[in-house]
Tab-separated table of C-alpha atoms in Angstrom:
chain	number	residue	atom	x	y	z
A	1	UNK	CA	-30.549	-51.823	-36.929
A	2	UNK	CA	-31.552	-53.867	-33.926
A	3	UNK	CA	-29.303	-55.173	-31.186
A	4	UNK	CA	-29.557	-58.648	-29.753
A	5	UNK	CA	-31.549	-58.864	-26.528
A	6	UNK	CA	-28.580	-60.165	-24.545
A	7	UNK	CA	-26.992	-56.691	-24.552
A	8	UNK	CA	-27.297	-54.992	-21.137
A	9	UNK	CA	-29.084	-51.909	-22.427
A	10	UNK	CA	-31.676	-54.141	-24.097
A	11	UNK	CA	-32.139	-56.466	-21.103
A	12	UNK	CA	-35.268	-57.451	-19.262
A	13	UNK	CA	-36.482	-53.904	-18.596
A	14	UNK	CA	-35.258	-53.971	-14.983
A	15	UNK	CA	-32.804	-51.108	-14.512
A	16	UNK	CA	-29.429	-52.050	-13.177
A	17	UNK	CA	-27.784	-49.920	-10.453
A	18	UNK	CA	-25.502	-48.341	-13.000
A	19	UNK	CA	-28.354	-47.612	-15.421
A	20	UNK	CA	-30.515	-44.517	-15.191
A	21	UNK	CA	-34.236	-44.860	-14.446
A	22	UNK	CA	-35.152	-42.338	-17.108
A	23	UNK	CA	-36.040	-39.789	-14.421
A	24	UNK	CA	-33.161	-37.528	-13.403
A	25	UNK	CA	-32.258	-37.994	-9.743
A	26	UNK	CA	-30.677	-35.234	-7.660
A	27	UNK	CA	-27.080	-35.834	-6.771
A	28	UNK	CA	-26.718	-36.376	-3.031
A	29	UNK	CA	-23.340	-34.600	-2.851
A	30	UNK	CA	-20.175	-35.414	-0.924
A	31	UNK	CA	-22.018	-35.997	2.334
A	32	UNK	CA	-24.064	-38.920	1.003
A	33	UNK	CA	-23.426	-41.950	3.285
A	34	UNK	CA	-23.580	-44.458	0.422
A	35	UNK	CA	-21.176	-42.558	-1.799
A	36	UNK	CA	-17.858	-44.297	-2.344
A	37	UNK	CA	-15.008	-42.748	-0.383
A	38	UNK	CA	-12.027	-41.297	-2.183
A	39	UNK	CA	-8.424	-41.449	-1.018
A	40	UNK	CA	-8.716	-37.802	0.002
A	41	UNK	CA	-11.816	-38.605	2.122
A	42	UNK	CA	-9.884	-41.354	3.890
A	43	UNK	CA	-6.902	-39.058	4.515
A	44	UNK	CA	-9.179	-36.349	5.950
A	45	UNK	CA	-10.721	-38.909	8.325
A	46	UNK	CA	-7.250	-40.083	9.396
A	47	UNK	CA	-6.239	-36.444	9.989
A	48	UNK	CA	-9.254	-35.992	12.285
A	49	UNK	CA	-8.295	-39.198	14.108
A	50	UNK	CA	-4.697	-37.971	14.486
A	51	UNK	CA	-5.934	-34.695	15.932
A	52	UNK	CA	-8.196	-36.570	18.359
A	53	UNK	CA	-5.326	-38.797	19.423
A	54	UNK	CA	-3.012	-35.801	19.804
A	55	UNK	CA	-5.581	-34.025	21.991
A	56	UNK	CA	-5.873	-37.098	24.219
A	57	UNK	CA	-9.394	-38.047	23.140
A	58	UNK	CA	-8.366	-41.526	21.938
A	59	UNK	CA	-6.144	-44.183	23.481
A	60	UNK	CA	-3.445	-45.658	21.249
A	61	UNK	CA	-5.133	-49.066	20.603
A	62	UNK	CA	-8.427	-47.337	19.736
A	63	UNK	CA	-6.582	-44.905	17.457
A	64	UNK	CA	-4.828	-47.763	15.626
A	65	UNK	CA	-8.117	-49.654	15.173
A	66	UNK	CA	-9.905	-46.620	13.789
A	67	UNK	CA	-7.083	-45.734	11.391
A	68	UNK	CA	-7.103	-49.291	10.037
A	69	UNK	CA	-10.876	-49.117	9.590
A	70	UNK	CA	-10.575	-45.699	7.902
A	71	UNK	CA	-8.178	-47.052	5.275
A	72	UNK	CA	-10.469	-50.056	4.727
A	73	UNK	CA	-13.683	-47.987	4.505
A	74	UNK	CA	-15.580	-48.118	1.234
A	75	UNK	CA	-18.134	-45.343	1.756
A	76	UNK	CA	-18.252	-41.847	3.150
A	77	UNK	CA	-20.819	-43.039	5.709
A	78	UNK	CA	-18.331	-45.516	7.203
A	79	UNK	CA	-15.772	-42.731	7.550
A	80	UNK	CA	-18.338	-40.456	9.178
A	81	UNK	CA	-19.064	-43.121	11.804
A	82	UNK	CA	-15.352	-43.376	12.641
A	83	UNK	CA	-15.040	-39.673	13.464
A	84	UNK	CA	-18.592	-38.930	14.683
A	85	UNK	CA	-17.571	-38.679	18.364
A	86	UNK	CA	-14.561	-36.420	17.649
A	87	UNK	CA	-14.398	-32.748	16.794
A	88	UNK	CA	-13.865	-32.323	13.073
A	89	UNK	CA	-10.170	-31.603	13.334
A	90	UNK	CA	-8.372	-29.189	15.625
A	91	UNK	CA	-10.926	-26.500	16.399
A	92	UNK	CA	-9.919	-22.917	16.900
A	93	UNK	CA	-10.828	-21.675	20.345
A	94	UNK	CA	-12.705	-18.395	20.257
A	95	UNK	CA	-10.544	-15.692	21.732
A	96	UNK	CA	-11.910	-12.702	23.511
A	97	UNK	CA	-11.634	-9.685	21.273
A	98	UNK	CA	-9.907	-6.953	23.155
A	99	UNK	CA	-9.075	-3.514	21.818
A	100	UNK	CA	-5.441	-2.825	21.119
A	101	UNK	CA	-3.964	-0.465	23.729
A	102	UNK	CA	-3.274	3.006	22.422
A	103	UNK	CA	0.458	2.626	23.090
A	104	UNK	CA	0.665	-0.066	20.405
A	105	UNK	CA	-1.399	1.673	17.730
A	106	UNK	CA	0.498	3.431	14.960
A	107	UNK	CA	0.587	7.181	15.286
A	108	UNK	CA	-1.308	8.706	12.372
A	109	UNK	CA	0.848	11.043	10.353
A	110	UNK	CA	-0.646	14.512	10.027
A	111	UNK	CA	-1.552	15.601	6.542
A	112	UNK	CA	0.769	18.050	4.802
A	113	UNK	CA	-0.729	21.496	4.365
A	114	UNK	CA	-1.404	22.322	0.716
A	115	UNK	CA	-0.582	26.023	1.132
A	116	UNK	CA	2.813	25.063	2.537
A	117	UNK	CA	3.528	22.997	-0.567
A	118	UNK	CA	2.380	25.899	-2.752
A	119	UNK	CA	4.617	28.300	-0.844
A	120	UNK	CA	7.673	26.053	-1.352
A	121	UNK	CA	6.915	25.651	-5.077
A	122	UNK	CA	6.464	29.410	-5.546
A	123	UNK	CA	9.684	30.041	-3.604
A	124	UNK	CA	11.602	27.624	-5.827
A	125	UNK	CA	10.154	29.228	-8.955
A	126	UNK	CA	11.448	32.645	-7.864
A	127	UNK	CA	14.791	31.865	-9.467
A	128	UNK	CA	13.217	30.893	-12.799
A	129	UNK	CA	10.514	33.591	-12.885
A	130	UNK	CA	12.911	36.409	-11.954
A	131	UNK	CA	11.131	36.921	-8.620
A	132	UNK	CA	7.555	37.176	-9.898
A	133	UNK	CA	6.443	34.314	-7.602
A	134	UNK	CA	8.104	35.791	-4.516
A	135	UNK	CA	5.038	37.620	-3.220
A	136	UNK	CA	2.734	34.559	-3.615
A	137	UNK	CA	5.372	32.458	-1.811
A	138	UNK	CA	5.350	34.893	1.128
A	139	UNK	CA	1.546	35.132	1.279
A	140	UNK	CA	1.072	31.346	1.040
A	141	UNK	CA	3.824	30.727	3.585
A	142	UNK	CA	2.280	32.982	6.233
A	143	UNK	CA	-1.237	31.601	5.570
A	144	UNK	CA	0.058	28.027	5.769
A	145	UNK	CA	1.879	28.579	9.080
A	146	UNK	CA	-1.219	30.126	10.649
A	147	UNK	CA	-3.396	27.308	9.349
A	148	UNK	CA	-0.953	24.628	10.572
A	149	UNK	CA	-0.943	26.080	14.093
A	150	UNK	CA	-4.741	25.877	14.096
A	151	UNK	CA	-5.224	22.403	12.530
A	152	UNK	CA	-2.050	20.517	13.507
A	153	UNK	CA	-1.106	19.716	9.923
A	154	UNK	CA	2.505	19.151	8.916
A	155	UNK	CA	4.601	21.035	6.362
A	156	UNK	CA	6.182	23.761	8.464
A	157	UNK	CA	9.537	23.224	6.747
A	158	UNK	CA	7.947	23.680	3.331
A	159	UNK	CA	6.183	26.857	4.417
A	160	UNK	CA	9.388	28.214	5.945
A	161	UNK	CA	11.340	27.412	2.748
A	162	UNK	CA	8.757	29.280	0.675
A	163	UNK	CA	8.857	32.228	3.093
A	164	UNK	CA	12.648	32.502	3.048
A	165	UNK	CA	12.936	32.224	-0.738
A	166	UNK	CA	9.988	34.577	-1.253
A	167	UNK	CA	11.387	37.240	1.120
A	168	UNK	CA	14.863	36.928	-0.407
A	169	UNK	CA	13.420	37.355	-3.890
A	170	UNK	CA	11.233	40.275	-2.830
A	171	UNK	CA	14.135	41.871	-0.946
A	172	UNK	CA	16.475	41.494	-3.900
A	173	UNK	CA	13.930	43.052	-6.248
A	174	UNK	CA	13.265	45.883	-3.775
A	175	UNK	CA	17.017	46.499	-3.477
A	176	UNK	CA	17.436	46.397	-7.261
A	177	UNK	CA	14.563	48.874	-7.802
A	178	UNK	CA	15.923	51.162	-5.081
A	179	UNK	CA	19.380	51.151	-6.686
A	180	UNK	CA	17.830	51.888	-10.071
A	181	UNK	CA	15.829	54.845	-8.659
A	182	UNK	CA	18.924	56.178	-6.877
A	183	UNK	CA	21.012	55.742	-10.008
A	184	UNK	CA	18.346	57.533	-12.079
A	185	UNK	CA	18.131	60.382	-9.536
A	186	UNK	CA	21.927	60.778	-9.392
A	187	UNK	CA	22.372	60.726	-13.137
A	188	UNK	CA	19.513	62.870	-13.880
């Protein structure tokens, strides 16, 4: 099927601006001066003008003229010319990087000693294990307190809890065994 020659795609062989040339052309991107400006492009240009006016870089009549031209601009290139002599919006001033004084830094919390935690757990298990974990609670508690004095770790309360429960359990068992030996000696 053939189309009449009056149709645009059949025309005289001269490509129209909206027709492709057959060879792919790279897209020039948003910064292309001839590209049509969008509403967002115009608003960005007006924002830059407002910032320039607010900073005292433009007088009021000049600001009004440029804003009117920005809203009437057809291409991105026209907008670029309107803001070329202004900074591109309010620019952040580089601040000197100074270290934070030590008084304002958070104090690092010392790590809890693992032996202190073990001592407290063994001390608590003395009640359930009928005192079998009392000796480990005492040993871990003393080792943890010595280690904490040397390293500065925290957990002294846990170690002390394990020590107290461990010694109470060991003392109760020692008392119970002593009473049993005395009772066996008396009865026997």
